[in-house]
PDB file of C-alpha atoms in Angstrom:
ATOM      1  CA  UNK A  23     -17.014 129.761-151.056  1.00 45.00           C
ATOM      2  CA  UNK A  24     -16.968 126.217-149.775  1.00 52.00           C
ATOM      3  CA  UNK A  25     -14.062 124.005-150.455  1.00 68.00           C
ATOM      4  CA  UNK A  26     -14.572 120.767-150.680  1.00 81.00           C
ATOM      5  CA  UNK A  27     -12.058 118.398-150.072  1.00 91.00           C
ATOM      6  CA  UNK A  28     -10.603 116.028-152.561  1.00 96.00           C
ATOM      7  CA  UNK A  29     -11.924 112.748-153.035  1.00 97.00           C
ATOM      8  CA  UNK A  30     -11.278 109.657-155.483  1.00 98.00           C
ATOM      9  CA  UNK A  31     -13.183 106.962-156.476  1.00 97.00           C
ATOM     10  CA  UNK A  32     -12.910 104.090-158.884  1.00 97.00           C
ATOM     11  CA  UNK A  33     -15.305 102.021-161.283  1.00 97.00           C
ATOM     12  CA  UNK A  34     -15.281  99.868-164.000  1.00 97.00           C
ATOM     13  CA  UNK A  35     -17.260  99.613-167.102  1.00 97.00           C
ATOM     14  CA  UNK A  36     -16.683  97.814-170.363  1.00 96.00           C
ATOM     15  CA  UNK A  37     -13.481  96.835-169.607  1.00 96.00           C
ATOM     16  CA  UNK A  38     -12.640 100.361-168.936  1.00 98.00           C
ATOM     17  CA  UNK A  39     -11.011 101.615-165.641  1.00 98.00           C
ATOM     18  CA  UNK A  40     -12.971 104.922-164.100  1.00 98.00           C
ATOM     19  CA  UNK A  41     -11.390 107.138-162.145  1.00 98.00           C
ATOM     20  CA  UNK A  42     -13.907 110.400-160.161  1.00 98.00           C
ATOM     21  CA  UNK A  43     -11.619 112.651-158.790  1.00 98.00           C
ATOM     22  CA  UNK A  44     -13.638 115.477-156.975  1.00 97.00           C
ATOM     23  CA  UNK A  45     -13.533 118.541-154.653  1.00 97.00           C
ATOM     24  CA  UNK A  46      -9.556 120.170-155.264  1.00 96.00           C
ATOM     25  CA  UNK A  47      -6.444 118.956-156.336  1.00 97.00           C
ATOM     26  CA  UNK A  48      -3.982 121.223-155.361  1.00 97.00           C
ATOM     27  CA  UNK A  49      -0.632 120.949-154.835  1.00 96.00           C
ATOM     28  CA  UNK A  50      -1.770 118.795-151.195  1.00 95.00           C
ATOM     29  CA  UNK A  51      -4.372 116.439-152.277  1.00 96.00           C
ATOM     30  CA  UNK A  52      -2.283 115.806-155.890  1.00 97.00           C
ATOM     31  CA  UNK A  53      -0.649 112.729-154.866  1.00 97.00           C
ATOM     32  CA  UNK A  54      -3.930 111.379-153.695  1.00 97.00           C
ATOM     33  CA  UNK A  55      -5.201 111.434-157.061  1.00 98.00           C
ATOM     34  CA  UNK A  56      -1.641 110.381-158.231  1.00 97.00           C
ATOM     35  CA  UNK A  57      -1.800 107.233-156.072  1.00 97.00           C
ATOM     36  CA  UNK A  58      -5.319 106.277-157.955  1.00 97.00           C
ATOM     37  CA  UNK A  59      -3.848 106.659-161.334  1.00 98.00           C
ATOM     38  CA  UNK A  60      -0.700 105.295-160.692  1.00 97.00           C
ATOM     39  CA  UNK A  61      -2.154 101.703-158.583  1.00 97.00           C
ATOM     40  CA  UNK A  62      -4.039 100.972-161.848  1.00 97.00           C
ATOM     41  CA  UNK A  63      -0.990 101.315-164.127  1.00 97.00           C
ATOM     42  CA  UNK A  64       0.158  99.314-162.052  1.00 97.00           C
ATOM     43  CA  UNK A  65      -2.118  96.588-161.783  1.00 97.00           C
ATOM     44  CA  UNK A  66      -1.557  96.507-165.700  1.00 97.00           C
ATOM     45  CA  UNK A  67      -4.026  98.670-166.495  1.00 97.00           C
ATOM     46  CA  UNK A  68      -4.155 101.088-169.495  1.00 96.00           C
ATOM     47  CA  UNK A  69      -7.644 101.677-170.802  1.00 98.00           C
ATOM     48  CA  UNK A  70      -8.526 104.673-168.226  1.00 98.00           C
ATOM     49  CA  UNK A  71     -10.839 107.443-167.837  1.00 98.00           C
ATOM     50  CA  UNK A  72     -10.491 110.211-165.602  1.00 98.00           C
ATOM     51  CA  UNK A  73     -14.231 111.792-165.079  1.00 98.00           C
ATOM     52  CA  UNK A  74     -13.400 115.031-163.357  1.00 98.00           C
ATOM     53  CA  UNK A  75     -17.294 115.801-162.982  1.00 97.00           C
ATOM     54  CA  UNK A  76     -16.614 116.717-159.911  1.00 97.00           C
ATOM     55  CA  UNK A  77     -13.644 118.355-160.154  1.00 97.00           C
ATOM     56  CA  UNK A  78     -13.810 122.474-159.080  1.00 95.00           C
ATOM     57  CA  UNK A  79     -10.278 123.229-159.008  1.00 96.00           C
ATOM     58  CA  UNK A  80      -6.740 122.045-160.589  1.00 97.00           C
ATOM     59  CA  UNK A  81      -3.526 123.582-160.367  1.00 97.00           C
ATOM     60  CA  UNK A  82      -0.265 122.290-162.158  1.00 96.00           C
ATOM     61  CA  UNK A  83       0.581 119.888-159.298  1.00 96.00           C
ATOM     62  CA  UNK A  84      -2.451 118.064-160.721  1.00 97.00           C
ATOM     63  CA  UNK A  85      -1.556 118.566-164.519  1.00 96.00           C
ATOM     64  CA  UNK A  86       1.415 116.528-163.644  1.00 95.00           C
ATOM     65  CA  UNK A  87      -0.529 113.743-162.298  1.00 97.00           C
ATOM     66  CA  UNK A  88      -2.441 113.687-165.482  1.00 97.00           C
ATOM     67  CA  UNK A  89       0.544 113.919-167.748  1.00 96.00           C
ATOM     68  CA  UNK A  90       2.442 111.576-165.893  1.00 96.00           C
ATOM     69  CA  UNK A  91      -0.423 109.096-166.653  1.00 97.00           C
ATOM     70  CA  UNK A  92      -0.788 109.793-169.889  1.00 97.00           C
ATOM     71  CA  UNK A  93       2.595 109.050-170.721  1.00 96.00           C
ATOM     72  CA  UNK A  94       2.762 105.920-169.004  1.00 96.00           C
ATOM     73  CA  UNK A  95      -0.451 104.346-170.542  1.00 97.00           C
ATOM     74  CA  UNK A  96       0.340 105.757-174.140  1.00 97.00           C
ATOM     75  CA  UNK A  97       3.447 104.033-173.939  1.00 96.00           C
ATOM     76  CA  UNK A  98       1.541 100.663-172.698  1.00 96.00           C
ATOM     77  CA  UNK A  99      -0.518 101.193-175.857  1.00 96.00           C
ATOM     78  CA  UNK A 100      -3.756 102.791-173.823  1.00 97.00           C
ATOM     79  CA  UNK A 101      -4.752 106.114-173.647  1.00 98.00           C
ATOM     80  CA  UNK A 102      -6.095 108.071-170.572  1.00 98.00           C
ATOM     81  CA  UNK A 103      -9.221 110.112-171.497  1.00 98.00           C
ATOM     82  CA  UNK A 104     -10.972 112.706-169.918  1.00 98.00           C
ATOM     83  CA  UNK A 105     -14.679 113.769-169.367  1.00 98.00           C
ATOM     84  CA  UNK A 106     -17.039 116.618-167.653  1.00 97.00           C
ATOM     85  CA  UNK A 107     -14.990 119.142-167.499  1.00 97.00           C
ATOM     86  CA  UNK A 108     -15.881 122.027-165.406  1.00 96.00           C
ATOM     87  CA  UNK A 109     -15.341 125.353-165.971  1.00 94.00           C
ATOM     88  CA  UNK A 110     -11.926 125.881-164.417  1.00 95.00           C
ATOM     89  CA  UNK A 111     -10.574 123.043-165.004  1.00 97.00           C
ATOM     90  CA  UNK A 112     -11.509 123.362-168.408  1.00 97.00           C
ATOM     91  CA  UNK A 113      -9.678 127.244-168.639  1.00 97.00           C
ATOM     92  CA  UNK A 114      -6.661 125.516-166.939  1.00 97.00           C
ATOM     93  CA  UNK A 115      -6.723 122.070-169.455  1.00 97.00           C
ATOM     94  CA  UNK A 116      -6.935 124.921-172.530  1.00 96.00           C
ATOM     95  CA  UNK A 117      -4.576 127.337-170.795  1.00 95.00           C
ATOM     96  CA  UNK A 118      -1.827 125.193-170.807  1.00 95.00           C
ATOM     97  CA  UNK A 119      -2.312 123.133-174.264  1.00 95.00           C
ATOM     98  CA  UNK A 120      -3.310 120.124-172.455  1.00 96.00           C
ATOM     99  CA  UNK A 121      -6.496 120.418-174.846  1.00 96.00           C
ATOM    100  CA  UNK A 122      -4.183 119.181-177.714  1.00 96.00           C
ATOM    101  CA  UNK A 123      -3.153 115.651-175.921  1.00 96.00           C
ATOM    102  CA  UNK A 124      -5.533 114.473-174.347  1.00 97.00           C
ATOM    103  CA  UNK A 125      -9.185 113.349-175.712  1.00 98.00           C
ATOM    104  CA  UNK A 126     -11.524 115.160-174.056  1.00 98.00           C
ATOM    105  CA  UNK A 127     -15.135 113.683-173.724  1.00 98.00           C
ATOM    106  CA  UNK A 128     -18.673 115.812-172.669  1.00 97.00           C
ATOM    107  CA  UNK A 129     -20.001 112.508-170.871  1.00 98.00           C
ATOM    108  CA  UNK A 130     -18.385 109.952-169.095  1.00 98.00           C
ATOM    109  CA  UNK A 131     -20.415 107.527-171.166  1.00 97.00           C
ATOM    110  CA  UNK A 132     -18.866 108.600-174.650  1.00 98.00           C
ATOM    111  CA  UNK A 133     -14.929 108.276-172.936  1.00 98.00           C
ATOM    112  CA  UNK A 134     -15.920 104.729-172.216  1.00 98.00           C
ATOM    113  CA  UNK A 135     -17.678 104.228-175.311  1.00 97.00           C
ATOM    114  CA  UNK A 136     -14.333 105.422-177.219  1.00 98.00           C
ATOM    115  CA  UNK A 137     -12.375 102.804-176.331  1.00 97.00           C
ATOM    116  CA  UNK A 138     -14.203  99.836-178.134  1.00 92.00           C
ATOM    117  CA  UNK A 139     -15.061 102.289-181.105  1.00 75.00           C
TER     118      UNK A 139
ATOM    119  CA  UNK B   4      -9.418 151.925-150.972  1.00 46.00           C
ATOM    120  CA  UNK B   5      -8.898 149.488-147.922  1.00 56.00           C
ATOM    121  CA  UNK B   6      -5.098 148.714-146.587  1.00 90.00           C
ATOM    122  CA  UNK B   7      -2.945 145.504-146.844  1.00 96.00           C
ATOM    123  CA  UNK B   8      -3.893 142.512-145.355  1.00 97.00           C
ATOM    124  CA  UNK B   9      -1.176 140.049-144.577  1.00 98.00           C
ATOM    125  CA  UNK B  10      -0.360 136.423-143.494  1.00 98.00           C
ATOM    126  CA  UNK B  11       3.452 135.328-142.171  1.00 98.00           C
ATOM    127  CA  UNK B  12       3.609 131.639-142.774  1.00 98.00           C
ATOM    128  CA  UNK B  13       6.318 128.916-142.347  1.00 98.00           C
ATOM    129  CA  UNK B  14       7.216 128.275-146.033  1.00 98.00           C
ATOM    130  CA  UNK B  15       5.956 124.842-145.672  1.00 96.00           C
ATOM    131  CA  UNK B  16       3.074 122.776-147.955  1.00 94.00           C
ATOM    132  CA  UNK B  17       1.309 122.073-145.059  1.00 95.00           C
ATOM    133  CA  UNK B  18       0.267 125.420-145.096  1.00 97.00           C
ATOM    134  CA  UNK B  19      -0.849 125.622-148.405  1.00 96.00           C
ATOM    135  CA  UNK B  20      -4.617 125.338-146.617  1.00 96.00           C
ATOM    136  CA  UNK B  21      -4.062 128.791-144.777  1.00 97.00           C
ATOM    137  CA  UNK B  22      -3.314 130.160-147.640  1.00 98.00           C
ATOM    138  CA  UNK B  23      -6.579 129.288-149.440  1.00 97.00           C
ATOM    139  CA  UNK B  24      -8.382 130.214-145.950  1.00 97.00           C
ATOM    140  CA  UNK B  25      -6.579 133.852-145.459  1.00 98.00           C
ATOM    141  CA  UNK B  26      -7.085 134.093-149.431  1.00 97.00           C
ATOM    142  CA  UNK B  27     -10.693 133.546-149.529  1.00 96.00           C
ATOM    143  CA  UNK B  28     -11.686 135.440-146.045  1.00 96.00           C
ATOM    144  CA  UNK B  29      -9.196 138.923-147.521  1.00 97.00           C
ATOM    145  CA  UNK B  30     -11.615 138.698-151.073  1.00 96.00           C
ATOM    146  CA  UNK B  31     -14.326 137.798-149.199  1.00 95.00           C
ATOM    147  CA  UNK B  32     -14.601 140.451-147.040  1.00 95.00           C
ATOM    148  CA  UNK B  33     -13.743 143.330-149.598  1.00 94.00           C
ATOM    149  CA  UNK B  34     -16.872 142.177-151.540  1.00 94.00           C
ATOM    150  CA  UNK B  35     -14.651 140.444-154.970  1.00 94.00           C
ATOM    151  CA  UNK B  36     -16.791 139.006-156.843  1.00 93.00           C
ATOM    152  CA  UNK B  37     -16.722 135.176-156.665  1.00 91.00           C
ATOM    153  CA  UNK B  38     -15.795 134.783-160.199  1.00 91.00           C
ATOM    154  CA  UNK B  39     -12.585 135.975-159.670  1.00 94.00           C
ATOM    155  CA  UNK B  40     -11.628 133.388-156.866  1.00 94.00           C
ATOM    156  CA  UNK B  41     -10.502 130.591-158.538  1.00 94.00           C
ATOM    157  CA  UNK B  42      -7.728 132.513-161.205  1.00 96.00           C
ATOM    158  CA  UNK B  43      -6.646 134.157-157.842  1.00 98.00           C
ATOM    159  CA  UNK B  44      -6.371 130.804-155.988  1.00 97.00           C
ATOM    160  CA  UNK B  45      -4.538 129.444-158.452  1.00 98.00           C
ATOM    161  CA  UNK B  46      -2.051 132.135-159.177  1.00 98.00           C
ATOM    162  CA  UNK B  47      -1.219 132.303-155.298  1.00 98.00           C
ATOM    163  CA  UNK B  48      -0.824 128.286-155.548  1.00 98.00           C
ATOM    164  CA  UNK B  49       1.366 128.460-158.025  1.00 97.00           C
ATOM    165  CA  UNK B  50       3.886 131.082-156.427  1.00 97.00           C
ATOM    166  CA  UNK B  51       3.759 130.204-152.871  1.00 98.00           C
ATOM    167  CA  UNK B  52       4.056 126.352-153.863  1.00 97.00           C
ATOM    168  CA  UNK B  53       7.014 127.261-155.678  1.00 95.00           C
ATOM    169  CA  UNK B  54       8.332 129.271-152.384  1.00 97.00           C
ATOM    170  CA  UNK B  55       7.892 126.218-150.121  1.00 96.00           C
ATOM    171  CA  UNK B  56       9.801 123.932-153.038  1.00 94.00           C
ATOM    172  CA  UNK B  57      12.511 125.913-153.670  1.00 94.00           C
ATOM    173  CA  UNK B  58      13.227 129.009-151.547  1.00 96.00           C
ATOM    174  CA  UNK B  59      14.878 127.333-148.348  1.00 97.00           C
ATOM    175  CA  UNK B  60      16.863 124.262-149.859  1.00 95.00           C
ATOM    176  CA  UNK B  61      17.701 122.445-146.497  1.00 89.00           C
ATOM    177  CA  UNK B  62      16.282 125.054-144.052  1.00 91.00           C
ATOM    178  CA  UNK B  63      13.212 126.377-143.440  1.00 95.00           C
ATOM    179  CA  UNK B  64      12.245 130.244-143.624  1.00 97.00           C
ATOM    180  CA  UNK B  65       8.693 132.333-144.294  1.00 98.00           C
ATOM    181  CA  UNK B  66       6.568 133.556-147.152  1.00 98.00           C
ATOM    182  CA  UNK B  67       4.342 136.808-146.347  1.00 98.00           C
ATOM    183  CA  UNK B  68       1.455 137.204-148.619  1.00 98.00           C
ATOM    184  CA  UNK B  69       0.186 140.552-148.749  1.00 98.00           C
ATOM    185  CA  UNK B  70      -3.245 141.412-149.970  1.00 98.00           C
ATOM    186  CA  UNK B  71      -4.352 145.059-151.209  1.00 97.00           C
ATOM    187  CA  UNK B  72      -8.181 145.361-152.808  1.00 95.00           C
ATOM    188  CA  UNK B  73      -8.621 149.098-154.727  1.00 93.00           C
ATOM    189  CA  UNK B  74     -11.267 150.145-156.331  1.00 92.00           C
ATOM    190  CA  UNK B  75     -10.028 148.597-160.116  1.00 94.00           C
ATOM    191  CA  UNK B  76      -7.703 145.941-158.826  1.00 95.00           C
ATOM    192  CA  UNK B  77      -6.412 143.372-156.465  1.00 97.00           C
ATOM    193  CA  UNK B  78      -3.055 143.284-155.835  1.00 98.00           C
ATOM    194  CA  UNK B  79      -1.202 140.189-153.995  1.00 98.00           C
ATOM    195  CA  UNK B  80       2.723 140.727-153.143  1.00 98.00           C
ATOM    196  CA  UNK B  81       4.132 137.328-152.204  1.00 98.00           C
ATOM    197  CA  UNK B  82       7.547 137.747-150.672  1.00 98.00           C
ATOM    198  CA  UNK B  83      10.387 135.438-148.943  1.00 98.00           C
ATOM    199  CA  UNK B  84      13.999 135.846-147.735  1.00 98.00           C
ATOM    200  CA  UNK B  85      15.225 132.580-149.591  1.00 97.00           C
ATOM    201  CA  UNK B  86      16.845 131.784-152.693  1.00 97.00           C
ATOM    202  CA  UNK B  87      16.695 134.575-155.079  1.00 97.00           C
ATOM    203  CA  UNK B  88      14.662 133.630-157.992  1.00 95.00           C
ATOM    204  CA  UNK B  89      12.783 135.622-160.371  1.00 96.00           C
ATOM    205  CA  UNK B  90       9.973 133.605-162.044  1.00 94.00           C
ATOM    206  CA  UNK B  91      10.007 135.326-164.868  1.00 93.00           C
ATOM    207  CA  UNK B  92      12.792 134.372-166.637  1.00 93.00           C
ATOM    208  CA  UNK B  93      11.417 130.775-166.971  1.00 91.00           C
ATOM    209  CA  UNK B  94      11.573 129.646-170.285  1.00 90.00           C
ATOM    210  CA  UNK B  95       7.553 129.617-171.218  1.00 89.00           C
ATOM    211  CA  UNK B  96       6.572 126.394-172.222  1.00 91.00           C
ATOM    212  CA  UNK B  97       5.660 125.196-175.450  1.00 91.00           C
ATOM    213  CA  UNK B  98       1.520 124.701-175.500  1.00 91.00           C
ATOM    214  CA  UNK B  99       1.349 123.241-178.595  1.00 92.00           C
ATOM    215  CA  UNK B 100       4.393 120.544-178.777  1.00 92.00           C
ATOM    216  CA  UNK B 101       3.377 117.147-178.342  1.00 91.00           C
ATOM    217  CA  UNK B 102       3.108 114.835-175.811  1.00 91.00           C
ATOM    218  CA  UNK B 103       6.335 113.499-175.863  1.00 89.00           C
ATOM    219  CA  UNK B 104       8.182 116.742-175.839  1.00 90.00           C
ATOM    220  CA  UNK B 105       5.721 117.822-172.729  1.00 88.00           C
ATOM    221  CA  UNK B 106       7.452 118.647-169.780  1.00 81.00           C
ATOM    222  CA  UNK B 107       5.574 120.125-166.545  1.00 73.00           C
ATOM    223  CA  UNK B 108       8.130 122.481-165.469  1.00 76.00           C
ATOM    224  CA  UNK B 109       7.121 126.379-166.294  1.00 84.00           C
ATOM    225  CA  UNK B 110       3.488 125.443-166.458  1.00 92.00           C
ATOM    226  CA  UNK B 111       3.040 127.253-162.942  1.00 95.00           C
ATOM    227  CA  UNK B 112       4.934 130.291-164.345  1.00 95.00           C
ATOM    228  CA  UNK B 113       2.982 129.979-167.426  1.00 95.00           C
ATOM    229  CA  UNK B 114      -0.507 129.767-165.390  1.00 96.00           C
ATOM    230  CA  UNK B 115       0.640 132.755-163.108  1.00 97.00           C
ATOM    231  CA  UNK B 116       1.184 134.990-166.376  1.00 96.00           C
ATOM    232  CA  UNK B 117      -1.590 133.683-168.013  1.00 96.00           C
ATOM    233  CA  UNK B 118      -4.258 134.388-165.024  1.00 97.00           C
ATOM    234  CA  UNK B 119      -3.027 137.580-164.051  1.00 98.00           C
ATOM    235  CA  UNK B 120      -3.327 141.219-165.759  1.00 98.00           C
ATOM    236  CA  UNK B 121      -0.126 142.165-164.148  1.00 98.00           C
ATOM    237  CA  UNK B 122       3.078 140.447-162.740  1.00 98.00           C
ATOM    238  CA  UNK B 123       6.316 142.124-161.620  1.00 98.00           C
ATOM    239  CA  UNK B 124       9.648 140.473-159.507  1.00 98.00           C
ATOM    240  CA  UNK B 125      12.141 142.318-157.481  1.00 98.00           C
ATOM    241  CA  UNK B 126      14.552 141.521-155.759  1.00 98.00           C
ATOM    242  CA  UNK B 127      15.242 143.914-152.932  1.00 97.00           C
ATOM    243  CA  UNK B 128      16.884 144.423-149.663  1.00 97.00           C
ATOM    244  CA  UNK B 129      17.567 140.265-149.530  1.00 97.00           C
ATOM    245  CA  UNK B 130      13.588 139.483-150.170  1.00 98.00           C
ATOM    246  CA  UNK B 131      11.973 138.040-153.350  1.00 98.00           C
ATOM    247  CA  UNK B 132       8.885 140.392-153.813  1.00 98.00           C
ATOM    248  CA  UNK B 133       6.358 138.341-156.414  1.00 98.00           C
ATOM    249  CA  UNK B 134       3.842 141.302-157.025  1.00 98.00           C
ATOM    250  CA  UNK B 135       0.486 139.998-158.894  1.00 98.00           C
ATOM    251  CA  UNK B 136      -2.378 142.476-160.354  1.00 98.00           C
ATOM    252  CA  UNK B 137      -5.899 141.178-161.392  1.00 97.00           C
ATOM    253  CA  UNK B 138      -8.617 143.757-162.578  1.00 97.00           C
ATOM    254  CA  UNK B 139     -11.905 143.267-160.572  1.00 93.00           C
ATOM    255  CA  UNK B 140     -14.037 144.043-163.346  1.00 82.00           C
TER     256      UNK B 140
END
């Protein structure tokens, strides 16, 4: 099995802030992905989605990251979605209840699209 | 049925990466199926992580992971000479509460439990012995 490392990226559309995050965020490459989030907050922004398309493999180091984020833009009056879940990172999101607060989108497209709906 | 395979590691998150490697290369080789990796990688994060957080508070000390792949399971024993600390008397964490109330701590425990078939803590002869079963079918 190959593991590829974790990378970030960033994009905008819409007004809306998009993080990538790819490869594996384990409990090493978590603050990387922590950084990302956390440099847009920030920067003032609070209309964010995550698109973890590319995403094979989260642990709980990562959840944090997430959560942390999630907090912090919900209490800015934004929200920080989700889309393109893959398969374990799915079974980890659902494992742990994270299913319940956060707004989970198929496409990257319709997480964008959400905001101005 | 094939013996133990081990790794001796500096408790240390730097060396989370060997972990993965020795992980993949024990499961590899015995022929589990690749479907099973990433509940197995996970589980072992979550323990060994929690070893190089917590076990040597202002030292340093080691973490053996011991692999053992039977016919119907794989069993990983993940032991340390630190801290004693049995993981599963951590509260479980509430799933459902809502954000607000959402704290991160016990998630790993909570992942460990909910990945695995079988999980079992002693503490014996000044080690923490983490022992982890997963059925291979």
């Amino acid at each position: 099995m190959v593991s590829a490392p974790f990378q970030v990226s960033t994009k905008q559309d819409r007004g809306v802030d998009i993080i990538l995050f790819s490869g594996r965020m384990d409990a090493n490459s978590s603050p990387e992905g922590e950084n990302a989030i956390q440099s847009l907050i920030r920067s003032g922004r609070t209309k964010i989605v995550v698109n973890v398309s590319g995403l094979s493999y989260i642990s709980s180091s990562g959840l944090r990251v997430l959560l942390a984020g999630l907090k912090q833009v919900r209490q800015a009056g934004g929200d920080l979605r989700l889309s393109c879940l893959q398969p374990q990172v799915r079974d980890v999101i659902t494992m742990t209840g994270f299913n319940r607060i956060f707004t989970i989108f198929e496409k990257e497209d319709e997480a964008v699209g959400s905001f101005s709906s | 049925m094939t013996g133990w395979s081990h790794l001796t590691i500096r408790a240390d998150r730097r060396n989370l990466g060997e972990v993965f490697g020795f992980l993949r290369q024990v499961l590899g080789e015995a022929g589990i199926h690749e479907r099973l990796l990433p509940d197995l990688e996970l589980a072992v994060e979550e323990a060994v992580v929690n070893i190089m957080a917590h076990a040597y508070p202002g030292g340093e000390g080691d973490l053996v992971l011991g692999v053992l792949t039977g016919p119907d399971h794989v069993t990983i024993e993940i032991r340390d000479r630190g801290v004693p600390f049995n993981p599963l008397l951590v509260p479980e964490p509430d799933t459902s509460a809502p954000l607000w109330e959402r704290e991160i701590g016990g998630l790993g425990v909570h992942l460990i439990r909910s990945l695995m078939d079988e999980v079992s803590y002693e503490f014996r002869d000044g080690e923490n012995i983490l022992t982890l079963r997963k059925r291979r079918d």
